[in-house]
Amino acid sequence: MSYFDAASSAPLHPVARQALLASLDEGWADPSRLYREGRRARMLLDAAREAGADAVGCRPDELTFTSSGTRAVHSGIAGAMGGRRRVGRHLIVSAVEHSSVLHSAELFEVTEVPVDRTGAVSAQSYADALRPDTALACLQSANHEVGTVQPVAEVAAACRAAGVPLLVDAAQSLGWGPVQGEWSLLTASAHKWGGPSGVGLLAVRKGVRFSPQGPADERESGRAPGFENLPAIVAAAASLRAVRAEAAQEALRLRELTARIRSRVPQSVPDVDVVGDPERRLPGIVTFSCLYVDGETLLHELDRAGFSVSSGSSCTSSTLTPSHVLKAMGVLSEGNVRVSLPFGAVSEEVDRFLKVLPGAVARVREKLGAPAPAPAVVVREDVLVVDALGKRCPIPVIELAKVIGEVPVGGTIRVLSDDEAARLDIPAWCEMREQEYMGEEPADQGSAYLVRRRS
C-alpha cells in the first residue's frame, strides 16, 4: 500500500518513535515539581521547547505546546483578538485558510481576502483590507489542498507597517523550513511533519498584545491549560529536528516526483486540470481535477489499487458542497485528487500510480456515463434546456457535455441544477472546453446556468 496523503497526516518518523518510547520511561512525572523525577521531566520539556523554538525561529519563552494544531489556532486567534480588543473586532483572513482559522474567524467581524486561480493572495489585497479597527490578520504559509506557497513576508511587512499583528498557520510548511518575514504569531501541528498527533505549537512574539481566553491556568504561560503530554512533546520536537536535517535534500527529490505527476497526468488522462501554482509550491503536494468523475468513486478505485490519496471534491463531503479552497480559486472541483508524498516516498510507486490512474479514471467515467439515463432535453425559443435537477456532481456537467454538439455555434444551453457544485464546475468546464459561460439565473428549482457554444 502506498500512502500518498501526508498533507493530512504524515507517517510517524522513526526518530519520533524512539523519542516517544524513551520519554515514556523518563518523562512521566510532573515537570513543575522540584523532586528528582520532576526535574528530569522539566529538563526534557525545556530541551523540547528549545528545539521547537530553534525550528520556528523564536525564543523558547515565546513558544507554547498545545494539545493540537487546531487548538493552537483557536488559542492564538482568541488571545490576539482579546489582547487588542480596544482596537476593534475586525479580522482579516484569506479565502483558502484551513477550516480551524475560518471557524475561529466566525466569532468576529471578518474580511475574507480573495485568491487568484493558483490559490495565492497578494500582499496588496491584505494592505487594502486593513482598517483602523483591524485587530489581527491571518495567513497560511502554504495551502493544505493545492500546495501553493503564500507571500507571507510581503503580507507581514504590510501588516507591520499598519501596526497589525499577523498570525501564520505554518502547519504544512514548518517541516520544510522556518517561515520568513516579521510575523507576530505562528501555529503548527506535529502530525504534519511526522510527529505524534495531539501536539501543536503556538509562538507569540514578545511585544504582541496577547490575552489568553478562558479560565486561568498556570501551565504553558497560561496559554495551554492542562498537564503537558510530555512524551508526545519530546517526540514532536525530536522529529521536527530530524526532518529539518533532511529537508533540503528530500525537497529536491520530492519536487522531481511531483513534477513528474504534474506533467504526465494531463498526457495520460484526458480532460484534467492540474491546479495550484506550478513553481511557488510545497515539494510534496500535487493536485488535479478530472472532468466527468465522481471524486469519492475515484478514491475508492485508487484505494483498491493500493494508493491512499485524498480529495477536495464536493462528492467526498457529507455536505455535498465543493471544497472552499477550490471554490475560492475558481477551478474545477469534480474528480479532485490530492497526492501528497511523505518523506521517503518511492519513485517506483509514483510511476506505478501514473500507470494505474488512467484506467481508474476511465472506469469511473464509464460507470457514470454509460449507465446514466439520457438527459432530459427540450428546445425552447432556440435554447436547449438540460434538466439535471436532483442529480449530483459530476452528472450535470456530463449531461452538458453530451448535448453541446446538438446546438449550432452561437446557440445557447440552459442547464438546470440544484447542486451547489454546478456553480463552480460548469464555469470551469466552459473554460477548459473554450465555451462561453454566460452566467447564472434563478429557476423555479435550483438555478439555471447559461452556456453559449463557441466551437
CSV table of C-alpha atoms in Angstrom, one decimal:
chain,number,residue,atom,x,y,z
A,1,MET,CA,0.0,0.0,0.0
A,2,SER,CA,1.4,3.4,-1.0
A,3,TYR,CA,0.4,6.2,1.4
A,4,PHE,CA,0.2,9.4,-0.6
A,5,ASP,CA,-1.8,11.6,1.9
A,6,ALA,CA,1.0,13.1,4.0
A,7,ALA,CA,-0.7,16.5,3.9
A,8,SER,CA,-3.4,15.1,6.1
A,9,SER,CA,-1.1,13.3,8.5
A,10,ALA,CA,2.5,12.1,7.9
A,11,PRO,CA,3.6,8.7,9.0
A,12,LEU,CA,5.3,8.7,12.4
A,13,HIS,CA,9.0,9.4,11.9
A,14,PRO,CA,11.4,6.8,13.3
A,15,VAL,CA,13.1,9.4,15.5
A,16,ALA,CA,9.7,10.3,16.9
A,17,ARG,CA,9.0,6.7,17.8
A,18,GLN,CA,12.4,6.4,19.5
A,19,ALA,CA,11.9,9.6,21.5
A,20,LEU,CA,8.4,8.7,22.4
A,21,LEU,CA,9.3,5.3,23.8
A,22,ALA,CA,12.3,6.7,25.7
A,23,SER,CA,10.4,9.6,27.2
A,24,LEU,CA,7.6,7.3,28.4
A,25,ASP,CA,10.1,6.0,30.8
A,26,GLU,CA,11.8,9.2,31.7
A,27,GLY,CA,9.2,11.9,31.3
A,28,TRP,CA,6.1,10.7,33.2
A,29,ALA,CA,6.4,13.0,36.2
A,30,ASP,CA,5.1,16.5,36.8
A,31,PRO,CA,7.6,18.9,35.3
A,32,SER,CA,6.5,21.6,37.8
A,33,ARG,CA,7.7,19.6,40.8
A,34,LEU,CA,11.1,20.1,42.4
A,35,TYR,CA,12.0,16.5,43.2
A,36,ARG,CA,14.3,14.4,41.1
A,37,GLU,CA,11.6,12.9,38.7
A,38,GLY,CA,10.0,16.3,38.3
A,39,ARG,CA,13.4,17.9,37.5
A,40,ARG,CA,14.1,15.2,34.9
A,41,ALA,CA,10.7,15.8,33.3
A,42,ARG,CA,11.4,19.6,33.3
A,43,MET,CA,14.7,19.1,31.6
A,44,LEU,CA,13.0,17.1,28.8
A,45,LEU,CA,10.3,19.8,28.4
A,46,ASP,CA,12.9,22.6,28.3
A,47,ALA,CA,15.0,20.8,25.8
A,48,ALA,CA,12.0,20.1,23.6
A,49,ARG,CA,11.0,23.8,23.8
A,50,GLU,CA,14.4,24.9,22.8
A,51,ALA,CA,14.4,22.6,19.8
A,52,GLY,CA,11.0,23.7,18.8
A,53,ALA,CA,11.9,27.4,19.1
A,54,ASP,CA,15.0,26.9,17.1
A,55,ALA,CA,13.0,25.3,14.3
A,56,VAL,CA,10.3,28.0,14.4
A,57,GLY,CA,12.8,30.9,14.7
A,58,CYS,CA,11.6,32.3,18.0
A,59,ARG,CA,12.7,32.5,21.7
A,60,PRO,CA,12.0,29.4,23.8
A,61,ASP,CA,9.8,31.6,26.2
A,62,GLU,CA,7.7,32.6,23.1
A,63,LEU,CA,6.8,29.0,22.3
A,64,THR,CA,3.8,27.2,23.8
A,65,PHE,CA,2.9,23.5,23.3
A,66,THR,CA,-0.8,22.9,22.8
A,67,SER,CA,-3.0,19.8,22.5
A,68,SER,CA,-3.3,20.1,18.7
A,69,GLY,CA,-2.7,22.4,15.8
A,70,THR,CA,-6.4,23.3,15.8
A,71,ARG,CA,-6.2,24.3,19.5
A,72,ALA,CA,-3.1,26.4,18.7
A,73,VAL,CA,-5.0,28.3,16.0
A,74,HIS,CA,-8.1,28.8,18.2
A,75,SER,CA,-6.0,29.9,21.2
A,76,GLY,CA,-3.8,32.1,19.1
A,77,ILE,CA,-6.7,34.0,17.4
A,78,ALA,CA,-8.7,34.3,20.6
A,79,GLY,CA,-5.7,35.5,22.6
A,80,ALA,CA,-4.6,38.0,20.0
A,81,MET,CA,-8.1,39.4,19.5
A,82,GLY,CA,-8.5,39.6,23.3
A,83,GLY,CA,-5.2,41.4,23.7
A,84,ARG,CA,-6.3,44.0,21.1
A,85,ARG,CA,-10.0,44.3,21.9
A,86,ARG,CA,-9.6,48.0,22.4
A,87,VAL,CA,-8.5,48.4,18.8
A,88,GLY,CA,-11.6,46.6,17.4
A,89,ARG,CA,-13.0,43.2,16.4
A,90,HIS,CA,-12.0,43.2,12.7
A,91,LEU,CA,-10.1,40.2,11.5
A,92,ILE,CA,-8.6,39.5,8.1
A,93,VAL,CA,-8.2,36.0,6.6
A,94,SER,CA,-7.6,34.6,3.2
A,95,ALA,CA,-10.4,32.7,1.4
A,96,VAL,CA,-8.3,29.5,1.4
A,97,GLU,CA,-7.4,29.2,5.1
A,98,HIS,CA,-7.7,26.0,7.0
A,99,SER,CA,-11.1,25.4,8.5
A,100,SER,CA,-9.7,25.9,12.0
A,101,VAL,CA,-8.9,29.5,11.1
A,102,LEU,CA,-12.2,30.1,9.3
A,103,HIS,CA,-14.2,28.7,12.2
A,104,SER,CA,-12.4,30.9,14.7
A,105,ALA,CA,-13.0,33.9,12.5
A,106,GLU,CA,-16.7,33.4,12.6
A,107,LEU,CA,-16.7,34.9,16.1
A,108,PHE,CA,-15.5,38.3,14.8
A,109,GLU,CA,-16.1,40.7,12.0
A,110,VAL,CA,-14.2,39.2,9.1
A,111,THR,CA,-12.8,40.4,5.8
A,112,GLU,CA,-12.0,37.5,3.5
A,113,VAL,CA,-9.2,38.2,1.0
A,114,PRO,CA,-9.7,36.5,-2.4
A,115,VAL,CA,-7.0,34.4,-4.2
A,116,ASP,CA,-6.1,34.0,-7.8
A,117,ARG,CA,-6.5,30.8,-9.8
A,118,THR,CA,-3.3,29.4,-8.3
A,119,GLY,CA,-4.6,29.8,-4.8
A,120,ALA,CA,-2.3,32.7,-3.9
A,121,VAL,CA,-3.2,36.0,-2.2
A,122,SER,CA,-1.5,39.3,-3.0
A,123,ALA,CA,0.1,41.5,-0.3
A,124,GLN,CA,-1.7,44.5,-1.8
A,125,SER,CA,-5.1,42.8,-1.1
A,126,TYR,CA,-4.2,42.4,2.5
A,127,ALA,CA,-3.0,46.0,2.7
A,128,ASP,CA,-6.3,47.2,1.1
A,129,ALA,CA,-8.3,45.2,3.7
A,130,LEU,CA,-6.6,46.8,6.7
A,131,ARG,CA,-8.8,49.2,8.7
A,132,PRO,CA,-8.4,51.3,11.8
A,133,ASP,CA,-10.3,48.6,13.8
A,134,THR,CA,-8.3,45.7,12.4
A,135,ALA,CA,-7.0,43.7,15.4
A,136,LEU,CA,-5.4,40.7,13.6
A,137,ALA,CA,-4.6,39.3,10.2
A,138,CYS,CA,-4.2,35.6,9.5
A,139,LEU,CA,-2.5,33.9,6.6
A,140,GLN,CA,-1.3,30.3,6.0
A,141,SER,CA,2.3,29.8,4.9
A,142,ALA,CA,1.2,27.3,2.3
A,143,ASN,CA,-2.1,25.8,1.2
A,144,HIS,CA,-3.1,22.4,2.5
A,145,GLU,CA,-5.1,21.3,-0.5
A,146,VAL,CA,-3.1,22.6,-3.5
A,147,GLY,CA,0.4,23.3,-2.0
A,148,THR,CA,0.6,26.9,-3.2
A,149,VAL,CA,3.1,28.9,-1.0
A,150,GLN,CA,1.8,32.3,0.1
A,151,PRO,CA,3.7,35.6,0.2
A,152,VAL,CA,4.0,35.7,3.9
A,153,ALA,CA,6.9,38.1,4.2
A,154,GLU,CA,5.3,40.7,2.0
A,155,VAL,CA,2.0,40.4,3.8
A,156,ALA,CA,3.8,40.6,7.2
A,157,ALA,CA,5.5,43.8,6.1
A,158,ALA,CA,2.2,45.4,5.1
A,159,CYS,CA,0.6,44.4,8.4
A,160,ARG,CA,3.6,45.6,10.4
A,161,ALA,CA,3.5,49.0,8.7
A,162,ALA,CA,-0.1,49.3,9.9
A,163,GLY,CA,0.7,48.1,13.4
A,164,VAL,CA,-1.4,44.9,12.9
A,165,PRO,CA,-0.1,41.5,14.1
A,166,LEU,CA,0.0,38.7,11.6
A,167,LEU,CA,-0.8,35.1,12.6
A,168,VAL,CA,0.7,32.5,10.3
A,169,ASP,CA,-0.7,29.0,10.1
A,170,ALA,CA,2.5,27.0,9.3
A,171,ALA,CA,1.1,23.5,9.7
A,172,GLN,CA,2.0,22.4,6.2
A,173,SER,CA,5.4,24.1,5.8
A,174,LEU,CA,7.2,24.1,9.1
A,175,GLY,CA,8.8,20.7,8.5
A,176,TRP,CA,10.4,22.1,5.3
A,177,GLY,CA,11.9,25.3,6.9
A,178,PRO,CA,11.2,28.4,9.0
A,179,VAL,CA,8.6,30.9,7.9
A,180,GLN,CA,10.2,34.0,6.5
A,181,GLY,CA,9.1,37.6,7.4
A,182,GLU,CA,8.2,39.5,10.5
A,183,TRP,CA,5.2,37.5,11.6
A,184,SER,CA,3.8,38.0,15.1
A,185,LEU,CA,2.1,34.7,15.9
A,186,LEU,CA,2.7,31.2,14.4
A,187,THR,CA,0.9,27.9,14.8
A,188,ALA,CA,1.8,24.4,13.6
A,189,SER,CA,0.8,20.7,14.2
A,190,ALA,CA,3.3,17.9,14.9
A,191,HIS,CA,1.5,15.2,13.0
A,192,LYS,CA,2.0,17.1,9.7
A,193,TRP,CA,5.8,16.6,9.9
A,194,GLY,CA,5.9,13.0,11.3
A,195,GLY,CA,5.5,13.7,15.0
A,196,PRO,CA,2.7,12.2,17.1
A,197,SER,CA,-0.8,13.5,16.9
A,198,GLY,CA,-2.1,15.7,19.8
A,199,VAL,CA,0.8,18.2,19.8
A,200,GLY,CA,0.5,21.7,18.5
A,201,LEU,CA,2.8,24.7,18.6
A,202,LEU,CA,1.8,28.3,19.3
A,203,ALA,CA,4.5,31.0,19.1
A,204,VAL,CA,3.7,34.5,20.3
A,205,ARG,CA,6.4,37.1,19.7
A,206,LYS,CA,7.4,39.4,22.6
A,207,GLY,CA,5.6,42.7,22.3
A,208,VAL,CA,2.5,41.2,20.8
A,209,ARG,CA,-0.6,42.1,22.9
A,210,PHE,CA,-2.0,38.7,23.9
A,211,SER,CA,-4.7,37.9,26.5
A,212,PRO,CA,-5.4,34.1,27.0
A,213,GLN,CA,-9.1,33.4,26.9
A,214,GLY,CA,-11.0,31.1,29.2
A,215,PRO,CA,-10.2,30.0,32.8
A,216,ALA,CA,-6.7,30.8,34.0
A,217,ASP,CA,-4.1,28.0,34.2
A,218,GLU,CA,-0.5,28.1,35.4
A,219,ARG,CA,0.9,25.8,32.8
A,220,GLU,CA,2.4,26.8,29.5
A,221,SER,CA,2.3,30.5,30.4
A,222,GLY,CA,-1.4,30.2,30.8
A,223,ARG,CA,-1.9,29.7,27.1
A,224,ALA,CA,-2.5,25.9,27.1
A,225,PRO,CA,-4.3,24.6,30.2
A,226,GLY,CA,-3.8,21.1,31.4
A,227,PHE,CA,-1.0,18.7,32.1
A,228,GLU,CA,1.6,18.6,29.3
A,229,ASN,CA,1.7,15.4,27.2
A,230,LEU,CA,5.5,15.3,27.7
A,231,PRO,CA,6.3,12.1,25.8
A,232,ALA,CA,4.4,13.4,22.7
A,233,ILE,CA,6.0,16.8,23.0
A,234,VAL,CA,9.5,15.4,23.2
A,235,ALA,CA,8.8,13.1,20.2
A,236,ALA,CA,7.3,16.1,18.3
A,237,ALA,CA,10.4,18.2,18.9
A,238,ALA,CA,12.8,15.4,18.1
A,239,SER,CA,11.1,14.6,14.8
A,240,LEU,CA,10.9,18.2,13.8
A,241,ARG,CA,14.7,18.5,14.2
A,242,ALA,CA,15.2,15.2,12.3
A,243,VAL,CA,13.0,16.2,9.3
A,244,ARG,CA,14.6,19.6,9.1
A,245,ALA,CA,18.0,18.0,8.8
A,246,GLU,CA,16.8,16.0,5.8
A,247,ALA,CA,14.5,18.7,4.3
A,248,ALA,CA,16.8,20.3,1.7
A,249,GLN,CA,17.8,17.1,0.1
A,250,GLU,CA,14.3,15.5,0.4
A,251,ALA,CA,12.7,18.6,-1.1
A,252,LEU,CA,14.7,18.3,-4.3
A,253,ARG,CA,13.8,14.6,-4.6
A,254,LEU,CA,10.1,15.1,-4.0
A,255,ARG,CA,9.9,18.1,-6.3
A,256,GLU,CA,11.1,15.9,-9.1
A,257,LEU,CA,8.5,13.3,-8.3
A,258,THR,CA,5.6,15.8,-8.1
A,259,ALA,CA,6.8,17.5,-11.3
A,260,ARG,CA,6.6,14.1,-12.9
A,261,ILE,CA,3.0,13.7,-11.8
A,262,ARG,CA,2.1,17.3,-12.9
A,263,SER,CA,3.5,16.7,-16.4
A,264,ARG,CA,2.4,13.1,-17.1
A,265,VAL,CA,-1.2,13.1,-15.7
A,266,PRO,CA,-2.5,15.5,-18.4
A,267,GLN,CA,-0.7,13.5,-21.0
A,268,SER,CA,-2.2,10.2,-20.0
A,269,VAL,CA,-5.7,11.3,-18.7
A,270,PRO,CA,-7.9,13.5,-21.0
A,271,ASP,CA,-9.9,16.4,-19.5
A,272,VAL,CA,-7.7,17.0,-16.5
A,273,ASP,CA,-7.0,20.4,-14.8
A,274,VAL,CA,-3.8,20.4,-12.7
A,275,VAL,CA,-4.3,23.2,-10.1
A,276,GLY,CA,-2.1,25.3,-7.8
A,277,ASP,CA,1.0,27.3,-8.5
A,278,PRO,CA,3.4,25.3,-10.7
A,279,GLU,CA,6.5,27.0,-9.1
A,280,ARG,CA,5.7,28.5,-5.7
A,281,ARG,CA,4.6,25.3,-4.0
A,282,LEU,CA,5.5,22.8,-1.3
A,283,PRO,CA,7.7,20.0,-2.5
A,284,GLY,CA,5.4,17.0,-2.0
A,285,ILE,CA,1.9,18.2,-3.0
A,286,VAL,CA,0.3,18.0,-6.4
A,287,THR,CA,-3.5,18.3,-7.0
A,288,PHE,CA,-5.6,17.8,-10.1
A,289,SER,CA,-9.3,17.5,-11.1
A,290,CYS,CA,-10.8,15.2,-13.7
A,291,LEU,CA,-13.9,16.1,-15.7
A,292,TYR,CA,-16.9,13.7,-15.6
A,293,VAL,CA,-15.5,11.9,-12.5
A,294,ASP,CA,-17.0,11.4,-9.0
A,295,GLY,CA,-14.2,12.1,-6.5
A,296,GLU,CA,-15.3,9.6,-3.9
A,297,THR,CA,-15.6,6.8,-6.5
A,298,LEU,CA,-12.2,7.6,-7.9
A,299,LEU,CA,-10.6,7.5,-4.5
A,300,HIS,CA,-12.2,4.1,-3.9
A,301,GLU,CA,-10.8,2.8,-7.2
A,302,LEU,CA,-7.3,4.1,-6.3
A,303,ASP,CA,-7.6,2.6,-2.8
A,304,ARG,CA,-8.3,-0.8,-4.4
A,305,ALA,CA,-5.2,-0.4,-6.5
A,306,GLY,CA,-3.2,0.2,-3.3
A,307,PHE,CA,-3.0,4.0,-3.2
A,308,SER,CA,-4.1,6.2,-0.3
A,309,VAL,CA,-4.9,9.7,-1.6
A,310,SER,CA,-7.3,12.4,-0.7
A,311,SER,CA,-9.7,14.8,-2.4
A,312,GLY,CA,-11.2,18.3,-2.2
A,313,SER,CA,-14.1,17.2,-4.4
A,314,SER,CA,-17.6,18.1,-3.2
A,315,CYS,CA,-18.6,14.5,-3.6
A,316,THR,CA,-16.3,13.3,-0.8
A,317,SER,CA,-18.0,15.6,1.7
A,318,SER,CA,-21.1,14.7,3.6
A,319,THR,CA,-22.4,18.3,3.0
A,320,LEU,CA,-22.2,17.8,-0.8
A,321,THR,CA,-20.6,21.3,-1.1
A,322,PRO,CA,-17.4,22.0,-3.0
A,323,SER,CA,-14.0,22.4,-1.3
A,324,HIS,CA,-13.9,26.1,-0.1
A,325,VAL,CA,-10.3,26.2,-1.4
A,326,LEU,CA,-11.1,25.0,-5.0
A,327,LYS,CA,-14.2,27.3,-4.9
A,328,ALA,CA,-12.2,30.3,-4.0
A,329,MET,CA,-9.7,29.5,-6.7
A,330,GLY,CA,-12.5,29.2,-9.3
A,331,VAL,CA,-11.2,25.9,-10.6
A,332,LEU,CA,-12.9,22.5,-11.3
A,333,SER,CA,-13.9,20.7,-8.1
A,334,GLU,CA,-15.2,17.4,-9.5
A,335,GLY,CA,-13.0,14.4,-9.6
A,336,ASN,CA,-10.4,16.1,-7.5
A,337,VAL,CA,-7.3,14.2,-6.3
A,338,ARG,CA,-4.6,15.5,-4.0
A,339,VAL,CA,-1.3,13.5,-4.0
A,340,SER,CA,0.9,14.5,-1.0
A,341,LEU,CA,4.1,12.4,-0.8
A,342,PRO,CA,5.6,11.6,2.5
A,343,PHE,CA,9.3,11.8,3.3
A,344,GLY,CA,10.9,8.8,1.7
A,345,ALA,CA,8.3,8.2,-1.0
A,346,VAL,CA,9.5,5.7,-3.5
A,347,SER,CA,9.9,6.7,-7.1
A,348,GLU,CA,8.8,3.3,-8.4
A,349,GLU,CA,5.5,3.7,-6.5
A,350,VAL,CA,4.9,7.1,-8.2
A,351,ASP,CA,5.4,5.5,-11.6
A,352,ARG,CA,3.0,2.7,-10.6
A,353,PHE,CA,0.4,5.4,-9.6
A,354,LEU,CA,0.8,7.0,-13.0
A,355,LYS,CA,0.2,3.7,-14.7
A,356,VAL,CA,-2.9,2.9,-12.6
A,357,LEU,CA,-4.5,6.3,-12.7
A,358,PRO,CA,-5.7,6.4,-16.4
A,359,GLY,CA,-7.5,3.1,-16.0
A,360,ALA,CA,-9.1,4.1,-12.7
A,361,VAL,CA,-10.4,7.4,-14.2
A,362,ALA,CA,-11.7,5.5,-17.3
A,363,ARG,CA,-13.6,3.0,-15.2
A,364,VAL,CA,-15.2,5.8,-13.1
A,365,ARG,CA,-16.2,7.7,-16.2
A,366,GLU,CA,-17.7,4.6,-17.7
A,367,LYS,CA,-19.7,3.9,-14.5
A,368,LEU,CA,-21.1,7.5,-14.5
A,369,GLY,CA,-21.6,7.9,-18.3
A,370,ALA,CA,-22.8,4.7,-19.9
A,371,PRO,CA,-25.5,3.6,-17.3
A,372,ALA,CA,-26.8,7.1,-16.8
A,373,PRO,CA,-30.2,7.9,-18.2
A,374,ALA,CA,-30.3,10.2,-21.2
A,375,PRO,CA,-30.6,13.8,-20.1
A,376,ALA,CA,-34.0,15.4,-20.2
A,377,VAL,CA,-33.6,17.9,-23.1
A,378,VAL,CA,-36.2,20.3,-24.6
A,379,VAL,CA,-35.9,23.1,-27.1
A,380,ARG,CA,-37.5,26.4,-26.0
A,381,GLU,CA,-37.1,29.6,-28.0
A,382,ASP,CA,-33.8,28.4,-29.6
A,383,VAL,CA,-32.4,27.5,-26.2
A,384,LEU,CA,-31.5,23.9,-25.4
A,385,VAL,CA,-32.6,23.1,-21.8
A,386,VAL,CA,-30.9,20.3,-19.9
A,387,ASP,CA,-32.8,19.3,-16.8
A,388,ALA,CA,-30.2,18.0,-14.3
A,389,LEU,CA,-32.3,18.7,-11.2
A,390,GLY,CA,-31.8,16.2,-8.4
A,391,LYS,CA,-28.5,14.9,-9.9
A,392,ARG,CA,-25.2,15.4,-8.1
A,393,CYS,CA,-21.7,16.1,-9.4
A,394,PRO,CA,-20.4,15.4,-11.9
A,395,ILE,CA,-23.7,14.4,-13.7
A,396,PRO,CA,-24.8,18.0,-14.6
A,397,VAL,CA,-21.5,18.6,-16.4
A,398,ILE,CA,-21.6,15.2,-18.1
A,399,GLU,CA,-25.0,15.9,-19.4
A,400,LEU,CA,-24.0,19.4,-20.6
A,401,ALA,CA,-21.0,17.8,-22.4
A,402,LYS,CA,-23.3,15.3,-24.1
A,403,VAL,CA,-25.5,17.9,-25.7
A,404,ILE,CA,-23.2,20.7,-26.5
A,405,GLY,CA,-22.9,19.4,-30.1
A,406,GLU,CA,-26.6,19.5,-30.6
A,407,VAL,CA,-26.8,23.3,-30.7
A,408,PRO,CA,-25.3,25.4,-33.5
A,409,VAL,CA,-22.3,27.6,-32.9
A,410,GLY,CA,-23.6,30.6,-31.1
A,411,GLY,CA,-26.5,28.6,-29.7
A,412,THR,CA,-27.3,28.6,-26.0
A,413,ILE,CA,-27.8,25.7,-23.5
A,414,ARG,CA,-29.6,26.3,-20.2
A,415,VAL,CA,-28.6,23.8,-17.5
A,416,LEU,CA,-31.0,23.4,-14.6
A,417,SER,CA,-29.3,22.1,-11.5
A,418,ASP,CA,-29.9,22.2,-7.7
A,419,ASP,CA,-26.3,21.0,-6.8
A,420,GLU,CA,-24.1,23.8,-5.4
A,421,ALA,CA,-21.1,22.2,-7.1
A,422,ALA,CA,-22.5,23.2,-10.5
A,423,ARG,CA,-21.9,26.8,-9.7
A,424,LEU,CA,-18.2,26.1,-9.8
A,425,ASP,CA,-17.9,23.2,-12.2
A,426,ILE,CA,-19.9,24.4,-15.1
A,427,PRO,CA,-17.9,27.7,-15.5
A,428,ALA,CA,-14.7,25.6,-15.1
A,429,TRP,CA,-15.8,23.2,-17.8
A,430,CYS,CA,-16.6,26.1,-20.1
A,431,GLU,CA,-13.1,27.5,-19.6
A,432,MET,CA,-11.5,24.1,-20.2
A,433,ARG,CA,-13.6,23.5,-23.3
A,434,GLU,CA,-13.4,27.0,-24.6
A,435,GLN,CA,-17.1,27.6,-24.5
A,436,GLU,CA,-18.7,30.8,-23.2
A,437,TYR,CA,-20.2,30.8,-19.7
A,438,MET,CA,-23.0,33.5,-19.7
A,439,GLY,CA,-23.9,33.4,-16.0
A,440,GLU,CA,-26.4,32.0,-13.6
A,441,GLU,CA,-30.0,33.0,-13.2
A,442,PRO,CA,-32.8,31.9,-10.8
A,443,ALA,CA,-35.1,29.0,-11.7
A,444,ASP,CA,-38.2,27.5,-10.3
A,445,GLN,CA,-36.0,24.9,-8.7
A,446,GLY,CA,-32.3,25.4,-8.1
A,447,SER,CA,-30.5,27.6,-10.7
A,448,ALA,CA,-30.1,27.9,-14.4
A,449,TYR,CA,-26.6,28.0,-15.9
A,450,LEU,CA,-26.4,29.6,-19.4
A,451,VAL,CA,-23.7,28.3,-21.8
A,452,ARG,CA,-23.1,29.6,-25.4
A,453,ARG,CA,-21.4,27.3,-27.8
A,454,ARG,CA,-18.3,28.9,-29.3
A,455,SER,CA,-16.9,26.0,-31.4
